[in-house]
Amino acid sequence: MNIIIFGPPGAGKGTQAKNLVSKLKNFQVSTGDILRDEIKNNTEIGKKIINNMNEGKFVDDQIVNKLLENIIFDNDKKNKLIFDGYPRTINQAKNLEKLLNRSNQKIDHIFFLNVNKDSIVKRIEKRKVLEKRSDDDAETILKRYDNYMEVTKPVLDYYLKNPNFHEIDGSMKIPDISKKIEGILNV
Ligand code: AMP
């Protein structure tokens, strides 16, 4: 089963993806984590993306799409993918569909965690204290939210027609969101 967890920054995508990983023994595909690792390891890609990431801007589609390709064609992970933070643009959504088709896979479920702007700002301010992410300061959060509304939210239209599209109230407590998702997946 391949699943997309979709939503604004701070919606709880990573938390819910990790919960599903432990339930289903699937693999979390967090492009944010993958990109942060590139920076931490000071790779060529890391050097190219550090400024954009720190400023809350998206990393170039070409770079993210390429990193994703290796994961989709990894046989050990086939049909066990939980996407968190990808796709974020229409180009990425089309790329994902193309790569999944080529590897005889599909998206089985899409969960949209819907949370309003005020809750997001509060949550990310808390996360900054815990995780010390350089892109979690107040000004950058707002920029990331605006990017989401402008570039990522239109990706929802791409998935709305899918019979396995589920909108979840992301302002609920974490365990309640997990229960709702697990109920839909019957796990
Ligand atoms: P996240 O951990 O998902 O909140 O992502 C943190 C940052 O990584 C984002 O603000 C972007 O700079 C970058 N990023 C993560 N995923 C993507 C993606 N799919 N496309 C472009 N940039 C991304």
mmCIF file with all atom_site columns, N, CA and C and ligand atoms in Angstrom, residues 8-10 13 30-33 35-36 49 52-61 64-65 84-89 92 124 127 133 135-136 140 144 147, ligand 1:
data_model
loop_
_atom_site.group_PDB
_atom_site.id
_atom_site.type_symbol
_atom_site.label_atom_id
_atom_site.label_alt_id
_atom_site.label_comp_id
_atom_site.label_asym_id
_atom_site.label_entity_id
_atom_site.label_seq_id
_atom_site.pdbx_PDB_ins_code
_atom_site.Cartn_x
_atom_site.Cartn_y
_atom_site.Cartn_z
_atom_site.occupancy
_atom_site.B_iso_or_equiv
_atom_site.pdbx_formal_charge
_atom_site.auth_seq_id
_atom_site.auth_comp_id
_atom_site.auth_asym_id
_atom_site.auth_atom_id
_atom_site.pdbx_PDB_model_num
ATOM   1   N N   . PRO A 1 8   ? -0.482 21.349 5.011  1.00 0.00 ? 8   PRO A N   1
ATOM   2   C CA  . PRO A 1 8   ? 0.449  22.477 5.176  1.00 0.00 ? 8   PRO A CA  1
ATOM   3   C C   . PRO A 1 8   ? 1.600  22.121 6.108  1.00 0.00 ? 8   PRO A C   1
ATOM   4   N N   . PRO A 1 9   ? 2.659  22.962 6.117  1.00 0.00 ? 9   PRO A N   1
ATOM   5   C CA  . PRO A 1 9   ? 3.746  22.713 7.072  1.00 0.00 ? 9   PRO A CA  1
ATOM   6   C C   . PRO A 1 9   ? 3.172  22.766 8.481  1.00 0.00 ? 9   PRO A C   1
ATOM   7   N N   . GLY A 1 10  ? 3.589  21.834 9.322  1.00 0.00 ? 10  GLY A N   1
ATOM   8   C CA  . GLY A 1 10  ? 3.098  21.842 10.702 1.00 0.00 ? 10  GLY A CA  1
ATOM   9   C C   . GLY A 1 10  ? 1.764  21.131 10.880 1.00 0.00 ? 10  GLY A C   1
ATOM   10  N N   . LYS A 1 13  ? 2.155  15.883 9.372  1.00 0.00 ? 13  LYS A N   1
ATOM   11  C CA  . LYS A 1 13  ? 2.372  14.829 8.364  1.00 0.00 ? 13  LYS A CA  1
ATOM   12  C C   . LYS A 1 13  ? 3.427  13.827 8.833  1.00 0.00 ? 13  LYS A C   1
ATOM   13  N N   . SER A 1 30  ? 10.154 11.100 3.557  1.00 0.00 ? 30  SER A N   1
ATOM   14  C CA  . SER A 1 30  ? 10.063 12.521 3.900  1.00 0.00 ? 30  SER A CA  1
ATOM   15  C C   . SER A 1 30  ? 11.127 13.253 3.098  1.00 0.00 ? 30  SER A C   1
ATOM   16  N N   . THR A 1 31  ? 10.674 13.997 2.081  1.00 0.00 ? 31  THR A N   1
ATOM   17  C CA  . THR A 1 31  ? 11.666 14.711 1.267  1.00 0.00 ? 31  THR A CA  1
ATOM   18  C C   . THR A 1 31  ? 12.386 15.756 2.119  1.00 0.00 ? 31  THR A C   1
ATOM   19  N N   . GLY A 1 32  ? 11.683 16.327 3.113  1.00 0.00 ? 32  GLY A N   1
ATOM   20  C CA  . GLY A 1 32  ? 12.340 17.287 4.010  1.00 0.00 ? 32  GLY A CA  1
ATOM   21  C C   . GLY A 1 32  ? 13.511 16.630 4.729  1.00 0.00 ? 32  GLY A C   1
ATOM   22  N N   . ASP A 1 33  ? 13.303 15.420 5.279  1.00 0.00 ? 33  ASP A N   1
ATOM   23  C CA  . ASP A 1 33  ? 14.387 14.701 5.984  1.00 0.00 ? 33  ASP A CA  1
ATOM   24  C C   . ASP A 1 33  ? 15.520 14.362 5.022  1.00 0.00 ? 33  ASP A C   1
ATOM   25  N N   . LEU A 1 35  ? 16.375 15.883 2.306  1.00 0.00 ? 35  LEU A N   1
ATOM   26  C CA  . LEU A 1 35  ? 17.117 17.107 1.941  1.00 0.00 ? 35  LEU A CA  1
ATOM   27  C C   . LEU A 1 35  ? 17.964 17.604 3.118  1.00 0.00 ? 35  LEU A C   1
ATOM   28  N N   . ARG A 1 36  ? 17.411 17.509 4.337  1.00 0.00 ? 36  ARG A N   1
ATOM   29  C CA  . ARG A 1 36  ? 18.203 17.923 5.516  1.00 0.00 ? 36  ARG A CA  1
ATOM   30  C C   . ARG A 1 36  ? 19.445 17.041 5.652  1.00 0.00 ? 36  ARG A C   1
ATOM   31  N N   . ILE A 1 49  ? 21.237 23.464 -1.986 1.00 0.00 ? 49  ILE A N   1
ATOM   32  C CA  . ILE A 1 49  ? 19.866 23.688 -1.479 1.00 0.00 ? 49  ILE A CA  1
ATOM   33  C C   . ILE A 1 49  ? 19.811 24.422 -0.143 1.00 0.00 ? 49  ILE A C   1
ATOM   34  N N   . ASN A 1 52  ? 17.974 27.930 0.009  1.00 0.00 ? 52  ASN A N   1
ATOM   35  C CA  . ASN A 1 52  ? 16.525 27.833 -0.190 1.00 0.00 ? 52  ASN A CA  1
ATOM   36  C C   . ASN A 1 52  ? 15.832 27.246 1.037  1.00 0.00 ? 52  ASN A C   1
ATOM   37  N N   . MET A 1 53  ? 16.420 26.187 1.570  1.00 0.00 ? 53  MET A N   1
ATOM   38  C CA  . MET A 1 53  ? 15.768 25.536 2.717  1.00 0.00 ? 53  MET A CA  1
ATOM   39  C C   . MET A 1 53  ? 15.714 26.456 3.925  1.00 0.00 ? 53  MET A C   1
ATOM   40  N N   . ASN A 1 54  ? 16.824 27.128 4.204  1.00 0.00 ? 54  ASN A N   1
ATOM   41  C CA  . ASN A 1 54  ? 16.846 28.018 5.369  1.00 0.00 ? 54  ASN A CA  1
ATOM   42  C C   . ASN A 1 54  ? 15.864 29.175 5.221  1.00 0.00 ? 54  ASN A C   1
ATOM   43  N N   . GLU A 1 55  ? 15.631 29.564 3.963  1.00 0.00 ? 55  GLU A N   1
ATOM   44  C CA  . GLU A 1 55  ? 14.720 30.700 3.744  1.00 0.00 ? 55  GLU A CA  1
ATOM   45  C C   . GLU A 1 55  ? 13.260 30.252 3.594  1.00 0.00 ? 55  GLU A C   1
ATOM   46  N N   . GLY A 1 56  ? 13.016 28.944 3.718  1.00 0.00 ? 56  GLY A N   1
ATOM   47  C CA  . GLY A 1 56  ? 11.640 28.451 3.620  1.00 0.00 ? 56  GLY A CA  1
ATOM   48  C C   . GLY A 1 56  ? 11.145 28.355 2.188  1.00 0.00 ? 56  GLY A C   1
ATOM   49  N N   . LYS A 1 57  ? 12.081 28.425 1.218  1.00 0.00 ? 57  LYS A N   1
ATOM   50  C CA  . LYS A 1 57  ? 11.674 28.297 -0.188 1.00 0.00 ? 57  LYS A CA  1
ATOM   51  C C   . LYS A 1 57  ? 11.752 26.834 -0.602 1.00 0.00 ? 57  LYS A C   1
ATOM   52  N N   . PHE A 1 58  ? 11.029 26.484 -1.667 1.00 0.00 ? 58  PHE A N   1
ATOM   53  C CA  . PHE A 1 58  ? 11.099 25.110 -2.148 1.00 0.00 ? 58  PHE A CA  1
ATOM   54  C C   . PHE A 1 58  ? 12.446 24.839 -2.800 1.00 0.00 ? 58  PHE A C   1
ATOM   55  N N   . VAL A 1 59  ? 12.852 23.579 -2.711 1.00 0.00 ? 59  VAL A N   1
ATOM   56  C CA  . VAL A 1 59  ? 14.028 23.117 -3.439 1.00 0.00 ? 59  VAL A CA  1
ATOM   57  C C   . VAL A 1 59  ? 13.553 22.817 -4.868 1.00 0.00 ? 59  VAL A C   1
ATOM   58  N N   . ASP A 1 60  ? 14.438 23.025 -5.822 1.00 0.00 ? 60  ASP A N   1
ATOM   59  C CA  . ASP A 1 60  ? 14.118 22.820 -7.221 1.00 0.00 ? 60  ASP A CA  1
ATOM   60  C C   . ASP A 1 60  ? 13.482 21.447 -7.488 1.00 0.00 ? 60  ASP A C   1
ATOM   61  N N   . ASP A 1 61  ? 12.405 21.433 -8.271 1.00 0.00 ? 61  ASP A N   1
ATOM   62  C CA  . ASP A 1 61  ? 11.714 20.173 -8.592 1.00 0.00 ? 61  ASP A CA  1
ATOM   63  C C   . ASP A 1 61  ? 12.669 19.105 -9.112 1.00 0.00 ? 61  ASP A C   1
ATOM   64  N N   . VAL A 1 64  ? 14.598 17.373 -6.288 1.00 0.00 ? 64  VAL A N   1
ATOM   65  C CA  . VAL A 1 64  ? 13.746 16.521 -5.441 1.00 0.00 ? 64  VAL A CA  1
ATOM   66  C C   . VAL A 1 64  ? 13.267 15.301 -6.231 1.00 0.00 ? 64  VAL A C   1
ATOM   67  N N   . ASN A 1 65  ? 12.873 15.525 -7.493 1.00 0.00 ? 65  ASN A N   1
ATOM   68  C CA  . ASN A 1 65  ? 12.374 14.413 -8.308 1.00 0.00 ? 65  ASN A CA  1
ATOM   69  C C   . ASN A 1 65  ? 13.434 13.330 -8.481 1.00 0.00 ? 65  ASN A C   1
ATOM   70  N N   . ASP A 1 84  ? 5.582  11.857 2.698  1.00 0.00 ? 84  ASP A N   1
ATOM   71  C CA  . ASP A 1 84  ? 5.335  12.946 3.654  1.00 0.00 ? 84  ASP A CA  1
ATOM   72  C C   . ASP A 1 84  ? 6.122  14.166 3.154  1.00 0.00 ? 84  ASP A C   1
ATOM   73  N N   . GLY A 1 85  ? 5.388  15.126 2.600  1.00 0.00 ? 85  GLY A N   1
ATOM   74  C CA  . GLY A 1 85  ? 6.062  16.322 2.077  1.00 0.00 ? 85  GLY A CA  1
ATOM   75  C C   . GLY A 1 85  ? 6.352  16.238 0.588  1.00 0.00 ? 85  GLY A C   1
ATOM   76  N N   . TYR A 1 86  ? 5.835  15.249 -0.054 1.00 0.00 ? 86  TYR A N   1
ATOM   77  C CA  . TYR A 1 86  ? 5.945  15.084 -1.506 1.00 0.00 ? 86  TYR A CA  1
ATOM   78  C C   . TYR A 1 86  ? 4.662  14.431 -1.990 1.00 0.00 ? 86  TYR A C   1
ATOM   79  N N   . PRO A 1 87  ? 4.018  14.881 -3.060 1.00 0.00 ? 87  PRO A N   1
ATOM   80  C CA  . PRO A 1 87  ? 4.410  15.998 -3.908 1.00 0.00 ? 87  PRO A CA  1
ATOM   81  C C   . PRO A 1 87  ? 3.987  17.353 -3.329 1.00 0.00 ? 87  PRO A C   1
ATOM   82  N N   . ARG A 1 88  ? 4.732  18.378 -3.698 1.00 0.00 ? 88  ARG A N   1
ATOM   83  C CA  . ARG A 1 88  ? 4.440  19.734 -3.217 1.00 0.00 ? 88  ARG A CA  1
ATOM   84  C C   . ARG A 1 88  ? 4.136  20.675 -4.369 1.00 0.00 ? 88  ARG A C   1
ATOM   85  N N   . THR A 1 89  ? 4.308  20.213 -5.592 1.00 0.00 ? 89  THR A N   1
ATOM   86  C CA  . THR A 1 89  ? 3.982  21.031 -6.771 1.00 0.00 ? 89  THR A CA  1
ATOM   87  C C   . THR A 1 89  ? 3.263  20.121 -7.770 1.00 0.00 ? 89  THR A C   1
ATOM   88  N N   . GLN A 1 92  ? 5.651  17.893 -9.457 1.00 0.00 ? 92  GLN A N   1
ATOM   89  C CA  . GLN A 1 92  ? 6.031  16.718 -8.642 1.00 0.00 ? 92  GLN A CA  1
ATOM   90  C C   . GLN A 1 92  ? 4.915  15.669 -8.653 1.00 0.00 ? 92  GLN A C   1
ATOM   91  N N   . ILE A 1 124 ? 4.337  25.196 15.086 1.00 0.00 ? 124 ILE A N   1
ATOM   92  C CA  . ILE A 1 124 ? 5.727  25.249 14.604 1.00 0.00 ? 124 ILE A CA  1
ATOM   93  C C   . ILE A 1 124 ? 6.593  25.985 15.612 1.00 0.00 ? 124 ILE A C   1
ATOM   94  N N   . ARG A 1 127 ? 7.573  23.383 17.918 1.00 0.00 ? 127 ARG A N   1
ATOM   95  C CA  . ARG A 1 127 ? 8.526  22.440 17.307 1.00 0.00 ? 127 ARG A CA  1
ATOM   96  C C   . ARG A 1 127 ? 9.925  23.044 17.257 1.00 0.00 ? 127 ARG A C   1
ATOM   97  N N   . ARG A 1 133 ? 14.889 23.473 14.229 1.00 0.00 ? 133 ARG A N   1
ATOM   98  C CA  . ARG A 1 133 ? 15.031 23.576 12.776 1.00 0.00 ? 133 ARG A CA  1
ATOM   99  C C   . ARG A 1 133 ? 15.217 25.028 12.373 1.00 0.00 ? 133 ARG A C   1
ATOM   100 N N   . ASP A 1 135 ? 14.424 26.522 9.769  1.00 0.00 ? 135 ASP A N   1
ATOM   101 C CA  . ASP A 1 135 ? 13.349 27.147 8.999  1.00 0.00 ? 135 ASP A CA  1
ATOM   102 C C   . ASP A 1 135 ? 12.052 27.243 9.798  1.00 0.00 ? 135 ASP A C   1
ATOM   103 N N   . ASP A 1 136 ? 12.145 27.116 11.112 1.00 0.00 ? 136 ASP A N   1
ATOM   104 C CA  . ASP A 1 136 ? 10.939 27.180 11.951 1.00 0.00 ? 136 ASP A CA  1
ATOM   105 C C   . ASP A 1 136 ? 10.762 28.529 12.664 1.00 0.00 ? 136 ASP A C   1
ATOM   106 N N   . THR A 1 140 ? 9.842  32.790 8.708  1.00 0.00 ? 140 THR A N   1
ATOM   107 C CA  . THR A 1 140 ? 9.973  31.730 7.699  1.00 0.00 ? 140 THR A CA  1
ATOM   108 C C   . THR A 1 140 ? 8.726  30.842 7.666  1.00 0.00 ? 140 THR A C   1
ATOM   109 N N   . ARG A 1 144 ? 6.635  29.873 4.408  1.00 0.00 ? 144 ARG A N   1
ATOM   110 C CA  . ARG A 1 144 ? 6.361  28.485 4.019  1.00 0.00 ? 144 ARG A CA  1
ATOM   111 C C   . ARG A 1 144 ? 4.861  28.258 3.862  1.00 0.00 ? 144 ARG A C   1
ATOM   112 N N   . ASN A 1 147 ? 3.777  29.792 0.569  1.00 0.00 ? 147 ASN A N   1
ATOM   113 C CA  . ASN A 1 147 ? 4.194  28.882 -0.513 1.00 0.00 ? 147 ASN A CA  1
ATOM   114 C C   . ASN A 1 147 ? 3.216  27.737 -0.640 1.00 0.00 ? 147 ASN A C   1
HETATM 115 P P1  . AMP B 2 .   ? 9.421  19.593 5.538  1.00 0.00 ? 1   AMP B P1  1
HETATM 116 O O1  . AMP B 2 .   ? 10.365 18.858 6.427  1.00 0.00 ? 1   AMP B O1  1
HETATM 117 O O2  . AMP B 2 .   ? 8.525  18.699 4.739  1.00 0.00 ? 1   AMP B O2  1
HETATM 118 O O3  . AMP B 2 .   ? 8.648  20.673 6.259  1.00 0.00 ? 1   AMP B O3  1
HETATM 119 O O4  . AMP B 2 .   ? 10.320 20.362 4.455  1.00 0.00 ? 1   AMP B O4  1
HETATM 120 C C1  . AMP B 2 .   ? 11.279 21.314 4.844  1.00 0.00 ? 1   AMP B C1  1
HETATM 121 C C2  . AMP B 2 .   ? 11.801 22.074 3.642  1.00 0.00 ? 1   AMP B C2  1
HETATM 122 O O5  . AMP B 2 .   ? 12.405 21.172 2.725  1.00 0.00 ? 1   AMP B O5  1
HETATM 123 C C3  . AMP B 2 .   ? 10.760 22.803 2.807  1.00 0.00 ? 1   AMP B C3  1
HETATM 124 O O6  . AMP B 2 .   ? 10.424 24.079 3.336  1.00 0.00 ? 1   AMP B O6  1
HETATM 125 C C4  . AMP B 2 .   ? 11.481 22.911 1.467  1.00 0.00 ? 1   AMP B C4  1
HETATM 126 O O7  . AMP B 2 .   ? 12.501 23.909 1.526  1.00 0.00 ? 1   AMP B O7  1
HETATM 127 C C5  . AMP B 2 .   ? 12.183 21.569 1.384  1.00 0.00 ? 1   AMP B C5  1
HETATM 128 N N1  . AMP B 2 .   ? 11.317 20.529 0.758  1.00 0.00 ? 1   AMP B N1  1
HETATM 129 C C6  . AMP B 2 .   ? 10.827 19.405 1.366  1.00 0.00 ? 1   AMP B C6  1
HETATM 130 N N2  . AMP B 2 .   ? 10.105 18.678 0.516  1.00 0.00 ? 1   AMP B N2  1
HETATM 131 C C7  . AMP B 2 .   ? 10.130 19.342 -0.665 1.00 0.00 ? 1   AMP B C7  1
HETATM 132 C C8  . AMP B 2 .   ? 9.541  19.101 -1.929 1.00 0.00 ? 1   AMP B C8  1
HETATM 133 N N3  . AMP B 2 .   ? 8.772  18.034 -2.149 1.00 0.00 ? 1   AMP B N3  1
HETATM 134 N N4  . AMP B 2 .   ? 9.777  20.010 -2.917 1.00 0.00 ? 1   AMP B N4  1
HETATM 135 C C9  . AMP B 2 .   ? 10.554 21.097 -2.701 1.00 0.00 ? 1   AMP B C9  1
HETATM 136 N N5  . AMP B 2 .   ? 11.127 21.396 -1.528 1.00 0.00 ? 1   AMP B N5  1
HETATM 137 C C10 . AMP B 2 .   ? 10.920 20.530 -0.507 1.00 0.00 ? 1   AMP B C10 1
#
